CSV table of C-alpha atoms in Angstrom, one decimal:
chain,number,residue,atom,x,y,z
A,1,UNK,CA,83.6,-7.0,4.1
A,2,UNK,CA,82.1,-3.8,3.5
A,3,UNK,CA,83.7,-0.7,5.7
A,4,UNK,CA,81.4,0.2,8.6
A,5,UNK,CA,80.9,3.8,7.4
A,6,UNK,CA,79.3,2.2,4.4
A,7,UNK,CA,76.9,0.0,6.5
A,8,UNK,CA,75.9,3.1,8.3
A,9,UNK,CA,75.0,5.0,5.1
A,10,UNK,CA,73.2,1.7,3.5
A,11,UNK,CA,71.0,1.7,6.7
A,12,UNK,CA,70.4,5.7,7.1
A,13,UNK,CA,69.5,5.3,3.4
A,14,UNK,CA,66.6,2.8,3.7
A,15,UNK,CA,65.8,5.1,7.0
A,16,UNK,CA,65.0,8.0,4.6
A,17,UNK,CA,63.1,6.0,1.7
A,18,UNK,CA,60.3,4.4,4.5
A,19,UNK,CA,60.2,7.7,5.9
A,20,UNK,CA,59.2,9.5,2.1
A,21,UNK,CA,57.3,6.6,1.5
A,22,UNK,CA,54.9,7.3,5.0
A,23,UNK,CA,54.5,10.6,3.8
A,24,UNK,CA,53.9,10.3,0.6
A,25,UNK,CA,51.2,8.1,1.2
A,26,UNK,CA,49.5,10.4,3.8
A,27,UNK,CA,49.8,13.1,1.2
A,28,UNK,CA,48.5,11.1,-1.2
A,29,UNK,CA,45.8,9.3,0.1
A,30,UNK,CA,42.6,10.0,-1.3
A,31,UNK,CA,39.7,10.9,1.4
A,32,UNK,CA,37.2,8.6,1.7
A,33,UNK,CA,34.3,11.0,1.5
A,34,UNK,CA,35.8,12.4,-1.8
A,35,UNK,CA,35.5,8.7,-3.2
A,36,UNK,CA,33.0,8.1,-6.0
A,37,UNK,CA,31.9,4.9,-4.2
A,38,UNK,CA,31.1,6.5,-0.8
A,39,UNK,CA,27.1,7.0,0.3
A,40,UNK,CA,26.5,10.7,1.1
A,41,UNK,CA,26.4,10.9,4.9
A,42,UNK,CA,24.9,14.5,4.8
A,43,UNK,CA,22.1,13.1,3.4
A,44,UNK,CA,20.5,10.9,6.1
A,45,UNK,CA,16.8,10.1,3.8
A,46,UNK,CA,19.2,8.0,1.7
A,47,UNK,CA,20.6,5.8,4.3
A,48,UNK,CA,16.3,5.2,5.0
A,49,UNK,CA,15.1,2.1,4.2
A,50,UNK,CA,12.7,2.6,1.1
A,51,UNK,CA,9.2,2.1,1.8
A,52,UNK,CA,7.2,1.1,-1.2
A,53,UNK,CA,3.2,2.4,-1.2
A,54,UNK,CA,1.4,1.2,-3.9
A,55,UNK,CA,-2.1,3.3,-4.8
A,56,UNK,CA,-4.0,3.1,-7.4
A,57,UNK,CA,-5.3,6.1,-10.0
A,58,UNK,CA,-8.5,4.9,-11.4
A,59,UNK,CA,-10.8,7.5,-13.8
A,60,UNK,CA,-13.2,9.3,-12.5
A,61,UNK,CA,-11.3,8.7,-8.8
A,62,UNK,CA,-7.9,10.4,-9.5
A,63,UNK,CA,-8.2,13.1,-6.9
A,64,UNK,CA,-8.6,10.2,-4.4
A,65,UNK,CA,-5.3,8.9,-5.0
A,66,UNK,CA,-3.5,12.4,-5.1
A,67,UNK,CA,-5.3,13.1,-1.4
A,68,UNK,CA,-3.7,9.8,0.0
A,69,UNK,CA,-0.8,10.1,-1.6
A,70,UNK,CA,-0.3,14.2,0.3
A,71,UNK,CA,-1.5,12.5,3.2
A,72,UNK,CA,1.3,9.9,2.9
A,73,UNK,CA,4.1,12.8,2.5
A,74,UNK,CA,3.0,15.1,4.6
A,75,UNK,CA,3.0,13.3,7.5
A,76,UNK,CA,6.4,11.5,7.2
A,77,UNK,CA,10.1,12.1,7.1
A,78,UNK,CA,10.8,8.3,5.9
A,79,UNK,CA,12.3,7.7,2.2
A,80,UNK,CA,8.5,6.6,0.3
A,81,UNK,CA,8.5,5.6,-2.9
A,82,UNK,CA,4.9,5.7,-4.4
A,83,UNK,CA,4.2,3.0,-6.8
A,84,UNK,CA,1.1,4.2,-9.1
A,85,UNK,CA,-0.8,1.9,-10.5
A,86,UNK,CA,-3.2,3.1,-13.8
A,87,UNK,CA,-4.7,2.0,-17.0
A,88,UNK,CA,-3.0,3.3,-20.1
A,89,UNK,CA,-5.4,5.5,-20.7
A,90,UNK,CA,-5.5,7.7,-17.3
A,91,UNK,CA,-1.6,7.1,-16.7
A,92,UNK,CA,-0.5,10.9,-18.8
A,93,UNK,CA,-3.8,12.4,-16.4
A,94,UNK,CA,-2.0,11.5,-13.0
A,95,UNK,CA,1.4,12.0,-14.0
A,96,UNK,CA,0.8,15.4,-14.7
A,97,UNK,CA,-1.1,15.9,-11.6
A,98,UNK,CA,1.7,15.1,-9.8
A,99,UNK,CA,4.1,16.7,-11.9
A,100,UNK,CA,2.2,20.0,-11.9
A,101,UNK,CA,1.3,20.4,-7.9
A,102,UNK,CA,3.4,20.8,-4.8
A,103,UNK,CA,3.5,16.5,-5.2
A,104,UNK,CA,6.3,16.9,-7.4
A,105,UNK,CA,8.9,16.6,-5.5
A,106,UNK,CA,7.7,12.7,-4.2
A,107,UNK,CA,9.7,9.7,-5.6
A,108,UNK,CA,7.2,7.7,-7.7
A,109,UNK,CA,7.1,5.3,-10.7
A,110,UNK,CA,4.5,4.9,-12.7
A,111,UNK,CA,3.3,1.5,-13.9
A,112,UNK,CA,0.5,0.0,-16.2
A,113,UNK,CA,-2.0,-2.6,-14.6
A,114,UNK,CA,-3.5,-4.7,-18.0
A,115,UNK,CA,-6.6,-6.0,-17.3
A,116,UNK,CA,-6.0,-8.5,-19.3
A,117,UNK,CA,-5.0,-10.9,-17.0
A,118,UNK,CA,-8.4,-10.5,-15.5
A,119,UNK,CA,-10.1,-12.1,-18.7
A,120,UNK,CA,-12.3,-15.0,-17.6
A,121,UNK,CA,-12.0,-14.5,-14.2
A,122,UNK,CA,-14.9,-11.9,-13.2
A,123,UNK,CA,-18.7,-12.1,-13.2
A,124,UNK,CA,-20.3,-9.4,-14.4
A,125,UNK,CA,-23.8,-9.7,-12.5
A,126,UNK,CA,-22.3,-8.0,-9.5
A,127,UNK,CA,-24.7,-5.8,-7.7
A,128,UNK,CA,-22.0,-2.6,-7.4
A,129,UNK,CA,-20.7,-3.0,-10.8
A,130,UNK,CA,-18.1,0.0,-9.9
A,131,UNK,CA,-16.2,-3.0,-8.0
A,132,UNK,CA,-15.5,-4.7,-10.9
A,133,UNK,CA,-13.1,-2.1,-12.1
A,134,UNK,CA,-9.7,-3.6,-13.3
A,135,UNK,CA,-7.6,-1.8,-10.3
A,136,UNK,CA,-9.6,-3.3,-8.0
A,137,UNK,CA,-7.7,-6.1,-8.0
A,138,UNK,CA,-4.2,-5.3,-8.3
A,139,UNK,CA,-3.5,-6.4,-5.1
A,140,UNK,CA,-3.9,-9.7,-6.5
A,141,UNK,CA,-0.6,-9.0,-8.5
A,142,UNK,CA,1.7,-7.2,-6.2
A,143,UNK,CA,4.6,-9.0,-6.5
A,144,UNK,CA,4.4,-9.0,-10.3
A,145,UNK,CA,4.1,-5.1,-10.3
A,146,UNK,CA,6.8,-4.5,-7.9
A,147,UNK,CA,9.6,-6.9,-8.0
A,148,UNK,CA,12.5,-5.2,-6.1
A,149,UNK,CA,10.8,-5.2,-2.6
A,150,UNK,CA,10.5,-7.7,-0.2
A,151,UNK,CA,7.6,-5.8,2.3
A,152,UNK,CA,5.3,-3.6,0.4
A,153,UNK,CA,2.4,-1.4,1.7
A,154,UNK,CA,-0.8,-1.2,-0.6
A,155,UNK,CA,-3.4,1.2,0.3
A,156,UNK,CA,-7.2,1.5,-1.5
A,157,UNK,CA,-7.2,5.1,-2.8
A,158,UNK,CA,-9.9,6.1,-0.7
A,159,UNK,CA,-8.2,6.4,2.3
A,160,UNK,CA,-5.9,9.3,3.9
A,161,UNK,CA,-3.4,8.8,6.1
A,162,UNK,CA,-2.8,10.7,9.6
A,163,UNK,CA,0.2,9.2,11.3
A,164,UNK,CA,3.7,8.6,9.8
A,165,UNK,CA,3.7,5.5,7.7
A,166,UNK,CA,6.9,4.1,9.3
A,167,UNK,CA,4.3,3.0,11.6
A,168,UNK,CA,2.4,0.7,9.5
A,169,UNK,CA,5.5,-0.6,7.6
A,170,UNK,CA,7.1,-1.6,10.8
A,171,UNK,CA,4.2,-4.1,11.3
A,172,UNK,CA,5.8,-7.1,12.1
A,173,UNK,CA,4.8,-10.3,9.8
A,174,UNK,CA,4.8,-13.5,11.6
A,175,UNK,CA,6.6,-16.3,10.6
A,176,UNK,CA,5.2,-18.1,7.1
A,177,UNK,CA,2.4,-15.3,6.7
A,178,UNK,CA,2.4,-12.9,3.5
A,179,UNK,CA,0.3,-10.1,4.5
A,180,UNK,CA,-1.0,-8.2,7.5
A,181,UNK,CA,-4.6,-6.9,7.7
A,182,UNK,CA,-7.2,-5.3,10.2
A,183,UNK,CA,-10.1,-7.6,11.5
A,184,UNK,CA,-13.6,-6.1,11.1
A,185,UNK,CA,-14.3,-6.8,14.5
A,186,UNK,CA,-11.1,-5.3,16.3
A,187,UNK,CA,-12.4,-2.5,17.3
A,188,UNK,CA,-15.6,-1.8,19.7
A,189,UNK,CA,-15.7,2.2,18.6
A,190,UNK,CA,-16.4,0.9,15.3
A,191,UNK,CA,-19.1,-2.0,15.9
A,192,UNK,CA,-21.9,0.6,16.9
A,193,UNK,CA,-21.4,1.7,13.3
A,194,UNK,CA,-21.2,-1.5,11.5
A,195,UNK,CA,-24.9,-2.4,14.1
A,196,UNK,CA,-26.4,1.3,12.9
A,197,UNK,CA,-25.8,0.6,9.1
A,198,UNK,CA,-26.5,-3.7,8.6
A,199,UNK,CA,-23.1,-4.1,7.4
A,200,UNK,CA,-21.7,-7.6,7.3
A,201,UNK,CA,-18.2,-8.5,8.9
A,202,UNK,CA,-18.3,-12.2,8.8
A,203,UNK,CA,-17.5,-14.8,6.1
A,204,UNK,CA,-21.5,-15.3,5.9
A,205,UNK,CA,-21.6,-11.6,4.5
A,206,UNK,CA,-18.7,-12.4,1.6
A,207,UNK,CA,-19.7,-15.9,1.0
A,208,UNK,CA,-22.3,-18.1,-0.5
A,209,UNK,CA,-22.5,-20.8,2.2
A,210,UNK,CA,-25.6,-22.9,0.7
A,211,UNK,CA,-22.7,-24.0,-1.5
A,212,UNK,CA,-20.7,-27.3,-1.5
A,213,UNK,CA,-17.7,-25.6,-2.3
A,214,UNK,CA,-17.5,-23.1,0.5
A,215,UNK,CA,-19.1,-25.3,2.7
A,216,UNK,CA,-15.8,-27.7,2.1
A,217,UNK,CA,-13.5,-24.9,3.0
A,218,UNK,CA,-14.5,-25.9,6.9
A,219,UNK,CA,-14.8,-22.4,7.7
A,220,UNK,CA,-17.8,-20.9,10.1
A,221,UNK,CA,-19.5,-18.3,8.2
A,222,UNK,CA,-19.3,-16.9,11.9
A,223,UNK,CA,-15.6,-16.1,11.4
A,224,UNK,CA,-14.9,-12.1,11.6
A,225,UNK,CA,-13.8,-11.6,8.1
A,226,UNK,CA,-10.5,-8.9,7.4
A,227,UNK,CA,-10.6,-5.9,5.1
A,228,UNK,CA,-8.1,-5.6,1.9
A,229,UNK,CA,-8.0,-2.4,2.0
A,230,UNK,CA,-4.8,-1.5,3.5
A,231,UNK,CA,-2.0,-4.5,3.2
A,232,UNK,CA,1.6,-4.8,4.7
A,233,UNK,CA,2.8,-7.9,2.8
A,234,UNK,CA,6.0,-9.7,2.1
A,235,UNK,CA,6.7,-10.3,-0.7
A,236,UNK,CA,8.9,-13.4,-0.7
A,237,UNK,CA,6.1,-15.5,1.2
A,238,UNK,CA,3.3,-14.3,-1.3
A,239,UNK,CA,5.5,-15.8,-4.0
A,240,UNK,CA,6.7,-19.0,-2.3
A,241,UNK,CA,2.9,-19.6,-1.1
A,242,UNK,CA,1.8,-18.6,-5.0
A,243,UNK,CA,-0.7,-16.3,-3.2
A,244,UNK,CA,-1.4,-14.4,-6.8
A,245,UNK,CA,-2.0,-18.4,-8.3
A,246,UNK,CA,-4.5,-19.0,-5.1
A,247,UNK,CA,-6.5,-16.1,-5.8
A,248,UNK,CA,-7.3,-16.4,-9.7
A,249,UNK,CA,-7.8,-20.2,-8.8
A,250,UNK,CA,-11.2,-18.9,-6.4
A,251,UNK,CA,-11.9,-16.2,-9.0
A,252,UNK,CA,-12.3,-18.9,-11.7
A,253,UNK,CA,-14.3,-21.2,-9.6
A,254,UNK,CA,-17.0,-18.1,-9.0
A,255,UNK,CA,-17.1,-17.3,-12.2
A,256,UNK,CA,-18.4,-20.9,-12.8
A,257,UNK,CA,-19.8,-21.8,-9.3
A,258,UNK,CA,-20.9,-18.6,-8.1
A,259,UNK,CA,-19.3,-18.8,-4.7
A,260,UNK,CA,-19.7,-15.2,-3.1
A,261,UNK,CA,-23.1,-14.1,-1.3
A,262,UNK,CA,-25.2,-12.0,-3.5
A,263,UNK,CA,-24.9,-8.9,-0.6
A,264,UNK,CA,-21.1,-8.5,-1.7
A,265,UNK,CA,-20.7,-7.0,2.0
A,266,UNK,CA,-17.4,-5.3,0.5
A,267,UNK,CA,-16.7,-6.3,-2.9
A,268,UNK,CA,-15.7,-9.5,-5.2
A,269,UNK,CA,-12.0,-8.4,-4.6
A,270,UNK,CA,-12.2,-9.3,-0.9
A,271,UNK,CA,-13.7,-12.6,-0.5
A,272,UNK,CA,-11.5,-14.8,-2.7
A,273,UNK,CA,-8.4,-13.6,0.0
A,274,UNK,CA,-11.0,-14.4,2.5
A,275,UNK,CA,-10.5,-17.9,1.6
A,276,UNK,CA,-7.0,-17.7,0.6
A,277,UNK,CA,-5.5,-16.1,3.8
A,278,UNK,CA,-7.8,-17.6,6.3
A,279,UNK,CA,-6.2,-18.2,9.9
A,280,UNK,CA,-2.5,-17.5,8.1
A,281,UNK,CA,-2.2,-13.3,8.1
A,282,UNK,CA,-0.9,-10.9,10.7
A,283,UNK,CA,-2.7,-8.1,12.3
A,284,UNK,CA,-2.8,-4.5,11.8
A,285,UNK,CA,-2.4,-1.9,14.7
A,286,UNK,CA,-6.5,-1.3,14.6
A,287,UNK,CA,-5.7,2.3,14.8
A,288,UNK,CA,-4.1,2.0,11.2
A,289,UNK,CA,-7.6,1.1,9.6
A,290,UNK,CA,-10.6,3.0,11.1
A,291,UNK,CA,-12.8,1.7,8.4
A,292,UNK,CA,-16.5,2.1,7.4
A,293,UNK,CA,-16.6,6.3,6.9
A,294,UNK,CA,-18.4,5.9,3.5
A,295,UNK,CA,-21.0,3.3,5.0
A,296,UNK,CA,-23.7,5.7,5.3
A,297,UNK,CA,-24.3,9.2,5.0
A,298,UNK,CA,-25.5,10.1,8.4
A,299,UNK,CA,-23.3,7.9,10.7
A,300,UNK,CA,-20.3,9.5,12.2
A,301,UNK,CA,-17.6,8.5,14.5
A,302,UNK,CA,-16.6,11.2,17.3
A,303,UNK,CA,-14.4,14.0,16.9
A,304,UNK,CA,-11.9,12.8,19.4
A,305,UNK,CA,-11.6,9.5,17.8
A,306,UNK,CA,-10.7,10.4,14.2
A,307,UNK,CA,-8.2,12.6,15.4
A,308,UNK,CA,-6.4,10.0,16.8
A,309,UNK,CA,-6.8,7.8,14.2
A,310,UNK,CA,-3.8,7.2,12.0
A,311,UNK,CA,-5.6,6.4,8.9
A,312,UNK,CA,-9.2,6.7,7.3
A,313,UNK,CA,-10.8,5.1,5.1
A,314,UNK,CA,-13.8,5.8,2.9
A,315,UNK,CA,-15.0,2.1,2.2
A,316,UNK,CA,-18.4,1.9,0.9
A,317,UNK,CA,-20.6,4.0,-1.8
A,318,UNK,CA,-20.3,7.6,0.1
A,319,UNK,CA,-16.7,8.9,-1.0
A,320,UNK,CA,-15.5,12.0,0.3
A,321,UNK,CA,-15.0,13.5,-3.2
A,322,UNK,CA,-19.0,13.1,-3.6
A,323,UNK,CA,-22.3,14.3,-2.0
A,324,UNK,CA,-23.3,13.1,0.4
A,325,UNK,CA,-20.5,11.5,2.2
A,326,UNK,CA,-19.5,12.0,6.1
A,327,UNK,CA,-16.1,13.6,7.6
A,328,UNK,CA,-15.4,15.1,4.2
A,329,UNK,CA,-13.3,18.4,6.0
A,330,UNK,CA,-10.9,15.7,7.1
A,331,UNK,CA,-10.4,14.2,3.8
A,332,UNK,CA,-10.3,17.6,2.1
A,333,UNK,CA,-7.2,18.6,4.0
A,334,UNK,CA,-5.0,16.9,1.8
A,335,UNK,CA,-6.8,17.3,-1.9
A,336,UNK,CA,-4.9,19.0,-4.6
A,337,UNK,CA,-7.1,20.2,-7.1
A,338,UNK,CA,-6.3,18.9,-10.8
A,339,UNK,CA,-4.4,21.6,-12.5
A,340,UNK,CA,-6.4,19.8,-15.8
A,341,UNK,CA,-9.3,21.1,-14.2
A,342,UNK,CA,-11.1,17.7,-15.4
A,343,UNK,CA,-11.4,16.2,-11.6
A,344,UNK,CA,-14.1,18.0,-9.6
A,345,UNK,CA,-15.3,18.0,-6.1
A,346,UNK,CA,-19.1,17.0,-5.9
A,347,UNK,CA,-20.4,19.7,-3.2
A,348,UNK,CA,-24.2,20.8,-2.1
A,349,UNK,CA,-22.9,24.7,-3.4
A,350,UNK,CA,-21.7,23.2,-6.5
């Protein structure tokens, strides 16, 4: 039997050793800010969810998609990153438009559309030819362009954007649907000029109902038809649902059946989704689509109104880039000219 005295210093012994092993390992321990692994909290953009915008750069229309895409970051604090979409030839024109202006400090990638994937699928006795340009239907392959994302926001270049485009990406899908778009009828403000200008926003004005084909698709040619010009979509449903599969299927079957009305209200782009995305999309805040400004040269929406719209678009032949073309102040507001000098404002003066 061990002596008490030596009990006493066996126990103050192990007393001392957890105390010096406490502290050391308050000494010691490494902050978890100073940790290779830890997020920057000073930096709050980072902890935003990313919001993917895709826009196209097509030739001959590059300043439009610099003007949407300074519209976009201007009026935002959220963490966009702009997906560009161009042909190889006019992808070193836009990069260096970007790199070279106040744009560069945007996140964007750059990626190639090959329009061969379009091969055999596109008439070519369309009556606006310019609508048969390869871009024009990369919103046909947006999950195949970007891959990472599950909602994605895809904007025609001719538009410019007024409110903050966490709006617009907090559109809420509903349940099985893979995009959200504006009706052409959701508005009364913008009927008068849809009246004013004999524009069609109905299935009748996208689609050839004398026949069989469409006339199987049991739709009225009554129904307000949508406009693809500004998309939220997710992702995940567009593949399950093989949207992209859908759509080349109807752009076959017109190039041998010649499906779409010969008026092409808004383009050979729009009315195979027509078909594809009848009664299953979600709608757009109205407000986040104020269509029709390149409609006509003369008719205008009110002052008041534009201002509170949150985004503008030029659909139609008079482009705010050109002359003559309406509201062209407010698109100008966010146009960078091309430090190439190749991309030039149309003006009366010029």
């Amino acid at each position: 039997i061990l002596p008490l005295v030596s009990v006493n210093q066996i126990l103050l012994l192990l007393l001392v050793l957890t105390v010096c092993a406490i502290l050391y390992s308050k000494v010691h321990q490494v902050p978890l800010a100073l940790r290779n692994e830890t997020v920057d909290l000073e930096n709050p953009e980072e902890m935003g969810e990313e919001i993917p915008v895709v826009i196209c750069a097509a030739a001959g229309r590059m300043g439009a998609a610099v003007a949407a895409i300074s519209s976009i970051y201007s009026n935002t604090e959220a963490n966009v990153l702009f997906y560009i979409i161009g042909l190889k030839t006019t992808i070193p024109h836009i990069r260096k438009w970007i790199e070279n202006s106040k744009l560069k400090e945007i996140k964007f990638k750059v990626v190639e559309f090959n329009p061969m994937v379009l091969k055999g699928k596109i008439r070519q006795d369309a009556s606006r030819p310019e609508l048969l340009q390869p871009l024009n239907f990369v919103r046909f392959y947006l999950p195949l362009l970007i891959q990472k994302h599950e909602k994605v926001i895809y904007l025609d270049d001719d538009v410019i954007v007024q409110g903050d485009i966490q709006e617009l990406y907090d559109t809420k899908l509903a349940p099985g649907h893979a995009a959200a778009f504006s009706d052409d009828c959701d508005l009364p403000s913008t009927h008068e000029i849809v009246r004013s200008v004999g524009m069609q926003n109905t299935y009748m004005g996208f689609l050839d109902y004398r026949k069989q084909a469409i006339r199987d698709l049991g739709i009225s040619p009554s129904t307000c038809s949508f406009n693809p010009g500004v998309i939220v979509g997710n992702m995940t449903e567009w593949k399950h649902q093989r949207i992209t599969q859908q759509l080349e299927k109807w752009m076959q079957r017109n190039v041998e059946e010649n499906l779409y009305s010969s008026t092409l209200g808004g383009g050979v782009a729009t009315s195979p989704m027509l078909i594809v995305f009848h009664g299953k999309y979600s709608s757009i805040n109205p407000m986040w689509h104020i269509r029709h400004l390149g409609w006509s040269p003369d008719a205008r929406y009110s002052e008041q109104f534009l201002q509170e719209a949150k985004l503008l678009h030029w659909n139609g032949r008079y482009k705010p880039w050109d002359y003559p073309s309406v509201h062209t102040d407010l698109w100008e507001n966010w146009f960078i000219p091309d430090p190439l000098g190749k991309f030039k404002l149309t003006r009366p003066d010029s």
